[in-house]
Coordinates of C-alpha atoms and ligand atoms in Angstrom, one line a residue:
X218 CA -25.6 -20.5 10.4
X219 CA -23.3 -19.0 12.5
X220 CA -22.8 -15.2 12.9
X221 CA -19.9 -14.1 14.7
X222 CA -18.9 -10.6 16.3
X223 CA -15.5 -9.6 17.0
X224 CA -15.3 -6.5 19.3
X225 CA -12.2 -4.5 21.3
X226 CA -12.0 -5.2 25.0
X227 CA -9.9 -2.6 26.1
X228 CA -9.3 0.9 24.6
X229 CA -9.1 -0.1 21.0
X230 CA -5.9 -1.4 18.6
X231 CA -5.9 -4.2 20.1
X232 CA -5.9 -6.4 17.0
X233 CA -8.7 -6.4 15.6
X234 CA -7.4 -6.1 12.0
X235 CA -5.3 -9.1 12.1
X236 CA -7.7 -11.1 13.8
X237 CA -10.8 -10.3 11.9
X238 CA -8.6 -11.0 8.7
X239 CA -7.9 -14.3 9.9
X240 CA -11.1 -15.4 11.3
X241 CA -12.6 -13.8 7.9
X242 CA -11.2 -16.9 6.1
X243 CA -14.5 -18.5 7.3
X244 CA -17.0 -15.7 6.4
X245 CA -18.9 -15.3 3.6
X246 CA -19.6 -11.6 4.4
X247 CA -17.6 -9.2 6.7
X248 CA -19.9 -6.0 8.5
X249 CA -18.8 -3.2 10.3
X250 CA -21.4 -1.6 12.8
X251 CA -20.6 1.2 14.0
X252 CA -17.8 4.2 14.1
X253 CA -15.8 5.7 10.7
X254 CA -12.9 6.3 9.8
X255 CA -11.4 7.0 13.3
X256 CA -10.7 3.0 13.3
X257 CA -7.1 2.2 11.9
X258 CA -7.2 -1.8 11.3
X259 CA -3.6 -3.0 10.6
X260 CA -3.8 -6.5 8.2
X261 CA 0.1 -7.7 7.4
X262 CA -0.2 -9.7 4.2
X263 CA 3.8 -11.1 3.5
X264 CA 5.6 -8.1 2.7
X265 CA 2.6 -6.1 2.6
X266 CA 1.2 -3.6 5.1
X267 CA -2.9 -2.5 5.0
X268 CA -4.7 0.0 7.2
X269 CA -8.2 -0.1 6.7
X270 CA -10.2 2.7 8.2
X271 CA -14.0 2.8 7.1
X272 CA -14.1 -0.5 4.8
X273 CA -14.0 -3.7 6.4
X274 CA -10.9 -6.2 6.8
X275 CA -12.7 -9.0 5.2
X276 CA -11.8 -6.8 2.0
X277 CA -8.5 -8.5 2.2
X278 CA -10.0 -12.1 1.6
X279 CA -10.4 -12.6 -1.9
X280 CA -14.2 -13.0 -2.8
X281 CA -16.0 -11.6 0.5
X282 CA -18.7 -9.4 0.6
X283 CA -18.4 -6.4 2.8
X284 CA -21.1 -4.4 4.5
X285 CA -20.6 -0.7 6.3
X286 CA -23.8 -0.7 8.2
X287 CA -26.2 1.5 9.3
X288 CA -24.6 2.6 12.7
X289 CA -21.8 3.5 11.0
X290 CA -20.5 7.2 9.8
X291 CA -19.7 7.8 6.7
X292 CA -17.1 10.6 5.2
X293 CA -17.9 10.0 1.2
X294 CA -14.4 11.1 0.7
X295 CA -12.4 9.2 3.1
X296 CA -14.4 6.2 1.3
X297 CA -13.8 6.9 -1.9
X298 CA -10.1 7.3 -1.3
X299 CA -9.8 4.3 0.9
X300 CA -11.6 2.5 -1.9
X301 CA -9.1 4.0 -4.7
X302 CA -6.3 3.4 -2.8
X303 CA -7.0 -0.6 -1.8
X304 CA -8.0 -1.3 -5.9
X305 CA -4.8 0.2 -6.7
X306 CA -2.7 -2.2 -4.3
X307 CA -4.9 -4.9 -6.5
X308 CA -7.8 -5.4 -4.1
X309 CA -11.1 -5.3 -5.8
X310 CA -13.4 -3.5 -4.2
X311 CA -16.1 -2.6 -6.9
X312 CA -18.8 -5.2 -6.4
X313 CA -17.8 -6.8 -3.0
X314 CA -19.0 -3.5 -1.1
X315 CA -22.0 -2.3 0.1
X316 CA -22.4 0.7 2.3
X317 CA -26.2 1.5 4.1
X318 CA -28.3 3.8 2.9
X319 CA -29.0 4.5 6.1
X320 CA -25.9 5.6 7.6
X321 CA -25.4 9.1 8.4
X322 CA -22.6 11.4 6.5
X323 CA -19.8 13.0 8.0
X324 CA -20.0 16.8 6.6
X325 CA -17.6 19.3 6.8
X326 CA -18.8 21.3 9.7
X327 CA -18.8 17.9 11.6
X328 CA -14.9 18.0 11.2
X329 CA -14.7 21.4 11.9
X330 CA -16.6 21.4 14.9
X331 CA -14.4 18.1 16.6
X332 CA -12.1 20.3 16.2
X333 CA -12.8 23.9 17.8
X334 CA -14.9 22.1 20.4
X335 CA -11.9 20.4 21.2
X336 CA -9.9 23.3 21.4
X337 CA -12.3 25.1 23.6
X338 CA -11.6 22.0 25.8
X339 CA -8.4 22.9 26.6
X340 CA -6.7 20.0 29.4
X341 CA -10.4 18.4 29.5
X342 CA -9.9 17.6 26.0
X343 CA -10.8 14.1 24.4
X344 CA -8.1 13.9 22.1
X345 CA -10.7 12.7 19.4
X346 CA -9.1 11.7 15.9
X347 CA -10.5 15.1 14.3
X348 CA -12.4 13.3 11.7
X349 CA -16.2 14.7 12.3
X350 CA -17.4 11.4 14.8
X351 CA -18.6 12.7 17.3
X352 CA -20.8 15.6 15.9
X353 CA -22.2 13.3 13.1
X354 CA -23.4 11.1 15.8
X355 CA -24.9 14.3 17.7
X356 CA -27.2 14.9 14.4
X357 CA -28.0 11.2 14.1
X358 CA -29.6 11.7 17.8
X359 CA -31.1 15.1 17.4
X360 CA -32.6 13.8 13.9
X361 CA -31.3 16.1 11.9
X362 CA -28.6 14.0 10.5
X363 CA -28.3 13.6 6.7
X364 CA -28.0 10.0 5.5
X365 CA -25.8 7.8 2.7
X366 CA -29.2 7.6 0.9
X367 CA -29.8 10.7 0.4
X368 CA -27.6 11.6 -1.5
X369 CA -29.7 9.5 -4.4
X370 CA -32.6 12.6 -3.7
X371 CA -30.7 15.7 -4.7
X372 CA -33.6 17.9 -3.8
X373 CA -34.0 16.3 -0.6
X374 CA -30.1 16.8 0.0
X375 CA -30.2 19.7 -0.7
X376 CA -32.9 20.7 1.5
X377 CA -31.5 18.9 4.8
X378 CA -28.2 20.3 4.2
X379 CA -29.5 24.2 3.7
X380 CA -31.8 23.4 7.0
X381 CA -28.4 22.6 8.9
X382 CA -26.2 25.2 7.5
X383 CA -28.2 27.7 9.0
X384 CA -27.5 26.3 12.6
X385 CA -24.2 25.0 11.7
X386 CA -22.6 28.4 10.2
X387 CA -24.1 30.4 13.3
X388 CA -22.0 27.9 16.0
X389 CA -19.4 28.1 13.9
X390 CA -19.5 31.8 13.1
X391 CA -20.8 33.2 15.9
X392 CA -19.2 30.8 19.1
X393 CA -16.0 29.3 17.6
X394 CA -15.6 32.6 15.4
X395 CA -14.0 30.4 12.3
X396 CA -15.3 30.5 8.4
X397 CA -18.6 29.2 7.4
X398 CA -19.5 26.2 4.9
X399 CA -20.7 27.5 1.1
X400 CA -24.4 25.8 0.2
X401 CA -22.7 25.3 -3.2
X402 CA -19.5 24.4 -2.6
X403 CA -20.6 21.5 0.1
X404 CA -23.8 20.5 -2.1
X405 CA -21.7 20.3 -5.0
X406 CA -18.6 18.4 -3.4
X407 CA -21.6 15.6 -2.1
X408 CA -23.2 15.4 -5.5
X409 CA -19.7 14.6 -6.8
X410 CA -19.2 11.8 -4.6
X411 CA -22.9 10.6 -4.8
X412 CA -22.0 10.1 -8.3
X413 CA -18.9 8.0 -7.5
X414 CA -20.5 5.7 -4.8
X415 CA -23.9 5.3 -5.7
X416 CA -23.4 1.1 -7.1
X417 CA -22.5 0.6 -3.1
X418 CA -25.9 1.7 -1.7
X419 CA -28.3 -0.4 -0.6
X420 CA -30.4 -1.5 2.2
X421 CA -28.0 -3.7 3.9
X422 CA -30.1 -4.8 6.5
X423 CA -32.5 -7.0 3.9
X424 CA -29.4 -8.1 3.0
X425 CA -27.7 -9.5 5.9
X426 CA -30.8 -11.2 7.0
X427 CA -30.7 -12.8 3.7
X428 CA -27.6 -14.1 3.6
X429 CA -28.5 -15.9 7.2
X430 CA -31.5 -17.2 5.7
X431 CA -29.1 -18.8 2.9
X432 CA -27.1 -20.0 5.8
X433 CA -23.7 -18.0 5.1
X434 CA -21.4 -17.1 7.6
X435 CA -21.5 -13.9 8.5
X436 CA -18.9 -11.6 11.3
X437 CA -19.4 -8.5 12.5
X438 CA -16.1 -6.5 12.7
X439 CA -16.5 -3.8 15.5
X440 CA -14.0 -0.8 15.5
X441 CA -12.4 1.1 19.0
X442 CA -13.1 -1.1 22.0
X443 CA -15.4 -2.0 25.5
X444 CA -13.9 0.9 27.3
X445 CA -14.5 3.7 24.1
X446 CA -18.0 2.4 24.4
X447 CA -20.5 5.4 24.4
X448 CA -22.2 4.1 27.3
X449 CA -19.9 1.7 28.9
X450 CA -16.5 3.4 28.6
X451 CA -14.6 5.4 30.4
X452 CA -17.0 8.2 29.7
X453 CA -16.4 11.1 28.3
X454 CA -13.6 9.9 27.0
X455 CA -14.8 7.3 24.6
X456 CA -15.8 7.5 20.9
X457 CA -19.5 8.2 20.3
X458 CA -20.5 4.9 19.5
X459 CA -21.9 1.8 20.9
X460 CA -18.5 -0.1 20.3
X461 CA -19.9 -3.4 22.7
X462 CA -21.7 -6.2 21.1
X463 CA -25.2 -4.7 21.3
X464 CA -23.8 -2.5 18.5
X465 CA -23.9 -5.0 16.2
X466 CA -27.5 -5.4 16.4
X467 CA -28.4 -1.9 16.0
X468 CA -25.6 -1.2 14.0
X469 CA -26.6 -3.5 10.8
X470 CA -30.6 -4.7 11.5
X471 CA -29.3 -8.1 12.5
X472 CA -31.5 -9.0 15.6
X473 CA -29.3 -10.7 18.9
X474 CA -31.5 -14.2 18.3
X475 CA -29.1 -14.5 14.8
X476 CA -25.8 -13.6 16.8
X477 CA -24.1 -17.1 17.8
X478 CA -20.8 -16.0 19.5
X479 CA -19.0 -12.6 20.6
X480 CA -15.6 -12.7 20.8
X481 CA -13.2 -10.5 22.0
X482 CA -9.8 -9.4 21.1
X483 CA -7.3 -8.7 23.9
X484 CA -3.8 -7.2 23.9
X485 CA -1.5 -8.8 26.1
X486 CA -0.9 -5.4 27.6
X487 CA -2.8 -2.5 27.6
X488 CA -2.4 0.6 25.7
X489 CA -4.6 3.9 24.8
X490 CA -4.7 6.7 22.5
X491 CA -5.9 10.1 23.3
X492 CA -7.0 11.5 26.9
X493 CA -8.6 9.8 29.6
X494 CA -8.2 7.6 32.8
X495 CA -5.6 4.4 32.5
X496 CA -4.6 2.7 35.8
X497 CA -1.9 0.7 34.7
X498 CA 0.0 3.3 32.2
X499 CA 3.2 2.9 32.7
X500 CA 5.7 6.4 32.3
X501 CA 9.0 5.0 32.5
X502 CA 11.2 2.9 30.5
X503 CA 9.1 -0.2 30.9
X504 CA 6.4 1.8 28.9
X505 CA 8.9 3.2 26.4
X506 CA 10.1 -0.6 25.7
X507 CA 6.8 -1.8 25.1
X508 CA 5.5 1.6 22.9
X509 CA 8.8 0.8 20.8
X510 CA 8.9 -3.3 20.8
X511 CA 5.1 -3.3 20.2
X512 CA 5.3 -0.5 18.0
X513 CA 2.6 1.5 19.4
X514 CA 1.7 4.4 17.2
X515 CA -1.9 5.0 16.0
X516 CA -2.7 3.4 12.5
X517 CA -4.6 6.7 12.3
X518 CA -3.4 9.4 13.4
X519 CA -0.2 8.5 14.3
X520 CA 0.3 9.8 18.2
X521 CA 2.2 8.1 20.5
X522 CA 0.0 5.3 22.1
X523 CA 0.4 5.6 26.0
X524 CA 1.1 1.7 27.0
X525 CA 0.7 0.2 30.5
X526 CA 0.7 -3.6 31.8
X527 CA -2.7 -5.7 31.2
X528 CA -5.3 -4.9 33.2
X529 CA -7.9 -7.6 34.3
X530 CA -10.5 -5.0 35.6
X531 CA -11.0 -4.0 32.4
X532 CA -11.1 -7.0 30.6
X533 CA -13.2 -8.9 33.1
X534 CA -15.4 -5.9 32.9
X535 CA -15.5 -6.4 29.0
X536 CA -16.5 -10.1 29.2
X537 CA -19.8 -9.2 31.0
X538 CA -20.8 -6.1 29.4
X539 CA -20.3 -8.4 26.1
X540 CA -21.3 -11.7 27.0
X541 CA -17.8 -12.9 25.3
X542 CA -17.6 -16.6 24.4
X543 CA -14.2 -16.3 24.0
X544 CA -10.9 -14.1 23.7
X545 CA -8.4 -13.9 20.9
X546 CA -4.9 -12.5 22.6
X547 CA -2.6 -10.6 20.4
X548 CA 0.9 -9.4 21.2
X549 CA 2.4 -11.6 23.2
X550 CA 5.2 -11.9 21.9
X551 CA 5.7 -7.7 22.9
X552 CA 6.3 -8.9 26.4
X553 CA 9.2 -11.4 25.0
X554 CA 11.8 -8.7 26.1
X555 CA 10.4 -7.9 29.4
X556 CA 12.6 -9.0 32.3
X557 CA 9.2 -9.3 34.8
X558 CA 5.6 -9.3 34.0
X559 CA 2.9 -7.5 35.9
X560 CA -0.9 -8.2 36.2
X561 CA -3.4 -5.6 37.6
X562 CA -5.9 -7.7 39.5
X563 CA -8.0 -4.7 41.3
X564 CA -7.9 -1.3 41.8
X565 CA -7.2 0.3 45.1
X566 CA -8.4 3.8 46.0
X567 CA -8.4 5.4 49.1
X568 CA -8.4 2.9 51.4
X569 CA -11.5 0.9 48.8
X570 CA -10.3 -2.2 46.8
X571 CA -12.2 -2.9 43.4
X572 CA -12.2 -5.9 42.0
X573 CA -14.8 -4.4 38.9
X574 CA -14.2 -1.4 37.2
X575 CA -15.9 1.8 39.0
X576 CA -18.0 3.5 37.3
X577 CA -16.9 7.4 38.9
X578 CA -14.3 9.1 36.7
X579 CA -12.8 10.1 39.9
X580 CA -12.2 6.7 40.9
X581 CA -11.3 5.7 37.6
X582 CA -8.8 8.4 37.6
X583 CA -7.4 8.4 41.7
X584 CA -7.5 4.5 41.6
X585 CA -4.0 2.7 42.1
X586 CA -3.4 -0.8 40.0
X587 CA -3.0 -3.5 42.6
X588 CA -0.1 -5.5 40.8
X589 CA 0.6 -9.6 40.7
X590 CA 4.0 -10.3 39.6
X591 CA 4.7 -12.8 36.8
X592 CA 8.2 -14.1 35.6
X593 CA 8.8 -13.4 32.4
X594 CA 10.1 -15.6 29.7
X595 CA 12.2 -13.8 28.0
X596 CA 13.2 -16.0 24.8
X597 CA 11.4 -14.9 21.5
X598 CA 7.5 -16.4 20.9
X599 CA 7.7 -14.7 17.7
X600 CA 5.9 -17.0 15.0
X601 CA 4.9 -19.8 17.5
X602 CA 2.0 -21.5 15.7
X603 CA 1.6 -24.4 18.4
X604 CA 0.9 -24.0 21.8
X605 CA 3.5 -26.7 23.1
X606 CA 5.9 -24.3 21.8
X607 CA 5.4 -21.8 24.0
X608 CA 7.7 -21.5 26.9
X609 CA 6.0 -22.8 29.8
X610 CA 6.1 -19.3 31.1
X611 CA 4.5 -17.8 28.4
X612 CA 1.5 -20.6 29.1
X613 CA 1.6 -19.3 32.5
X614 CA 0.9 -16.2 31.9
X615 CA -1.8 -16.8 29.5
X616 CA -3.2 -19.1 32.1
X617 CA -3.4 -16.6 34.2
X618 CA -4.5 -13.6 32.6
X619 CA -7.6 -16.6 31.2
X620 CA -8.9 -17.0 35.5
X621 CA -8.4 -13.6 36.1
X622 CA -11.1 -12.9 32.8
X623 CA -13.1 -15.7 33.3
X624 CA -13.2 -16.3 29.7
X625 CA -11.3 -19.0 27.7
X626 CA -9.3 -18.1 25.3
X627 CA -9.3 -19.5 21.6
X628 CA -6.5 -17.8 19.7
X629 CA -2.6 -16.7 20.6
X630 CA -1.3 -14.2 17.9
X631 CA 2.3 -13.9 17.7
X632 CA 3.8 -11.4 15.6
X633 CA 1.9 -9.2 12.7
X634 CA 1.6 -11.9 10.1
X635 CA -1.7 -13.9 9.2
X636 CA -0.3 -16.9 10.3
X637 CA 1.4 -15.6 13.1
X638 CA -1.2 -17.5 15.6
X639 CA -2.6 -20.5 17.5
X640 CA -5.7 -21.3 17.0
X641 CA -7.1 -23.4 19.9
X642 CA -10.7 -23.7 19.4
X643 CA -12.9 -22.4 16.6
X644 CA -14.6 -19.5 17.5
X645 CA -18.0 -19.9 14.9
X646 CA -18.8 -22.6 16.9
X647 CA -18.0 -21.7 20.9
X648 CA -21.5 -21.0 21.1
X649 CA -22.6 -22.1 24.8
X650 CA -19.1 -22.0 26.2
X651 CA -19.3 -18.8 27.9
X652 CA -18.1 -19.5 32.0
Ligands
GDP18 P1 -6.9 -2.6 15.7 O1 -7.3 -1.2 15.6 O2 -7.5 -3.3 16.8 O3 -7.2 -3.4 14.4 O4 -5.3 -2.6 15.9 P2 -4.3 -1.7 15.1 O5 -4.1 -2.3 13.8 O6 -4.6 -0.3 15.3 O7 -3.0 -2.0 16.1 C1 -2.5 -3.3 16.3 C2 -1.0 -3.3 15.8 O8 -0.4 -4.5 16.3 C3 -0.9 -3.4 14.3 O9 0.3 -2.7 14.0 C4 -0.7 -4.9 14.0 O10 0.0 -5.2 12.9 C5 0.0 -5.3 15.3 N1 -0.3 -6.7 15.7 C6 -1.4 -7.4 15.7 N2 -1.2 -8.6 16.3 C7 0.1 -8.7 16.7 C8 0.9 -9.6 17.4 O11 0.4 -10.7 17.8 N3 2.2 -9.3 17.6 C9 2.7 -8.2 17.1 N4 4.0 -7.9 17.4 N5 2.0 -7.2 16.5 C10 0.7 -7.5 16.3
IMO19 P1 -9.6 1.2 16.4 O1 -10.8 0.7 15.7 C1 -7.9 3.7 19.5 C2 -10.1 7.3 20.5 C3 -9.5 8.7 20.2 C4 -10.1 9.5 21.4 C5 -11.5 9.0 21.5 C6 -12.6 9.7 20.8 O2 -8.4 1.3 15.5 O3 -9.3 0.4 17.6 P2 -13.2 10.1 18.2 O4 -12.4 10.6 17.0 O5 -13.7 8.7 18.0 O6 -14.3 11.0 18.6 O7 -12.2 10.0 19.4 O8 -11.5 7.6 21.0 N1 -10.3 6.4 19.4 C7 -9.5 5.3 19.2 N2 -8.5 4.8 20.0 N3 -8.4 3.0 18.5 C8 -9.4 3.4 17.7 O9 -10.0 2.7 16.8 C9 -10.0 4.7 18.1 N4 -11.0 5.4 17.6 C10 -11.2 6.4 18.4 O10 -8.1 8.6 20.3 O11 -9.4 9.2 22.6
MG20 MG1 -6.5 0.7 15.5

């Protein structure tokens, strides 16, 4: 039965919420694979607004299951909150969730130290989301991370956790020169929240399979995007997570044979949060107008997304390094005011075109976008649900920005709402379709 995974193509929000919510309509269960609560997934539900973080959107679909897998990181607090705060707005969440024992814990000195290490940056800063990602996924490597399950072995918590404090407290102490971690206070506040989310445990991997075996339908919601990838971003500054495809495998225990179709989402234009190279950012008005029409302010931490026109380097780049069968494309109808359209097709850089995405950070940040110029539309695609309906400009565009991928796309979304789109093709079953 199929399994499908939805990742990010560019540098993360491009969708994915609304997307994933829609396509989760045909699920049975929804799994996110890897990242925490650095993601900020935006669902619109009528008059409603959610922004899920660690849990995944599938929450929103009354009756799915929802996994947090393995290869994610977990802050027990964030969850719990994130949990409260959804069964308040009347979601049920008790019973539909189940988190993997084997996913590491965010701790407190993982917070603090995104954040000094960031400030010892200075300009070469990430601009991380503060929120412990990136040193929770240095334990998980250097094996001494401490894991969902263990808070069910107090003893062995506790153990682990005096082990780290140890280093932790020196670096903290000793090279950032801020306040150490209590062994009570931190052992305590875990114990607290073992208590609270010890029904979600389990070993989700067994579980997953399972529900393949029974034939259910099962996608995998990645969080951040292609180019935030650990090892295929714009490295160093990209998350600390394997945010392609591949994650989903090692992410939940789900082996690649079971995956039928990758999909990716794509925003009509570009747009990025934090530091790091962007070819095609845009610092004049032309940015401002799409950073306001496309309101473009993190559903995190809310900075200032820096916005630019659509890049196909990066996109094209995403299709391979995924093996996408298909693209969803959000936001078109941002570009509705725009009085001309432009398409990066390669990158130029001293004297050197590139037609795929270099892989030196010095190119990456030197290169110049080499610009094709689209007429624009401009009449509102707001709420378009059928394709015909699109201005023939519009289609043009979308035409284009399809060869310039090399990947067909399957859905249009048009505004915020759930049913804000065109579906063209179904993705569970674009299996084979890849060109
Ligand atoms: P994610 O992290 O990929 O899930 O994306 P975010 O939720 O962080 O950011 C996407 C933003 O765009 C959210 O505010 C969505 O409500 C909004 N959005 C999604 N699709 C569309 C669309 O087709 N048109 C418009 N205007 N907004 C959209
Ligand atoms: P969603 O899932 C956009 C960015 C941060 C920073 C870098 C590293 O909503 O698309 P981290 O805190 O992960 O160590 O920060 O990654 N970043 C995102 N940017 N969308 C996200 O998630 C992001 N998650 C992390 O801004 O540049
Ligand atoms: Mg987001």
């Amino acid at each position: 039965m199929p399994a499908l995974v939805v990742i990010g193509t560019q540098w993360g929000d491009e969708g994915k919420g609304k997307i994933v919510d829609l396509l989760s309509e045909q699920a049975d269960g929804v799994a996110r694979y890897q990242g925490g609560h650095n993601a900020g997934h935006t669902v619109v539900l009528g008059q409603e607004t959610f922004v899920l973080h660690l849990i995944p959107s599938g929450i929103l679909q009354p009756g799915k299951l929802c996994v947090i897998g393995n290869g994610v990181v977990v802050d027990p607090a964030a969850l719990i909150e994130e949990a409260a705060n959804l069964e308040k707005r009347g979601i049920p969440v008790r019973g539909r969730l189940l988190v993997s024992s084997n996913a590491h814990l965010i701790m407190p000195y993982h917070k603090a130290i995104d954040k000094e290490s960031e400030r010892l940056k200075g300009a070469r800063r990430i601009g991380t989301t503060g929120r412990g990602i990136g040193p929770t996924y240095v334990d998980k490597m250097a094996r001494i991370g401490i894991r969902v399950g263990d808070l069910l072995e107090p003893d062995l918590f506790r153990e682990k956790l005096t082990a780290n404090l140890i280093e932790m407290n020196y670096l903290l102490e000793q090279t950032y020169k801020v306040e150490r971690f209590d062994l009570e206070k931190v052992y305590r506040d875990y114990m607290g929240y073992a208590r609270e989310i010890r029904d979600y445990i389990a070993d989700t991997a067994w579980i997953l399979n399972q529900w393949i075996d029974e034939g259910k339908r099962v996608l995998f919601e990645g969080a951040q995007g292609t180019h935030l990838d650990v090892d295929h971003g714009t490295y160093p500054y990209v998350t600390s997570s394997s945010a392609t495809a591949g994650g989903a495998c090692t992410g939940t225990g789900v082996g690649p044979t079971r995956i039928t179709a990758v999909v990716g989402v794509v925003k009509a234009y570009t747009t990025r949060v934090g530091s790091g190279p962007f070819p095609t950012e845009l610092k004049d008005d032309t940015g401002v107008q799409l950073q306001e029409r496309g309101h473009e302010f993190g559903a995190t931490t809310g900075r200032a997304r820096r916005c630019g026109w659509f890049d196909a380097v990066l996109v094209r780049y995403a299709v391979r390094v995924n093996g996408l069968h298909g693209v969803a494309v959000t936001k078109l109808d941002v570009l509705d005011a725009c009085k001309e359209i432009n398409l990066c097709v390669g990158y130029r850089y001293r004297g050197k075109t590139f037609q795929d995405m270099p892989s030196s950070l010095t190119v990456q940040e030197g290169c110049e976008p080499i610009y094709e110029t689209m007429e624009a539309w401009r009449c509102s695609t707001t709420g378009i649900q059928r394709y015909e309906q699109l201005p023939i400009r519009a289609r043009d565009y979308l035409s284009r920005l399809e060869e310039l991928i090399g990947c067909q796309i399957f859905l249009i979304s048009t505004g915020t709402r759930r049913e804000e789109a065109i579906l063209l093709n179904d993705p569970y079953s674009l299996r084979g379709q890849i060109r």
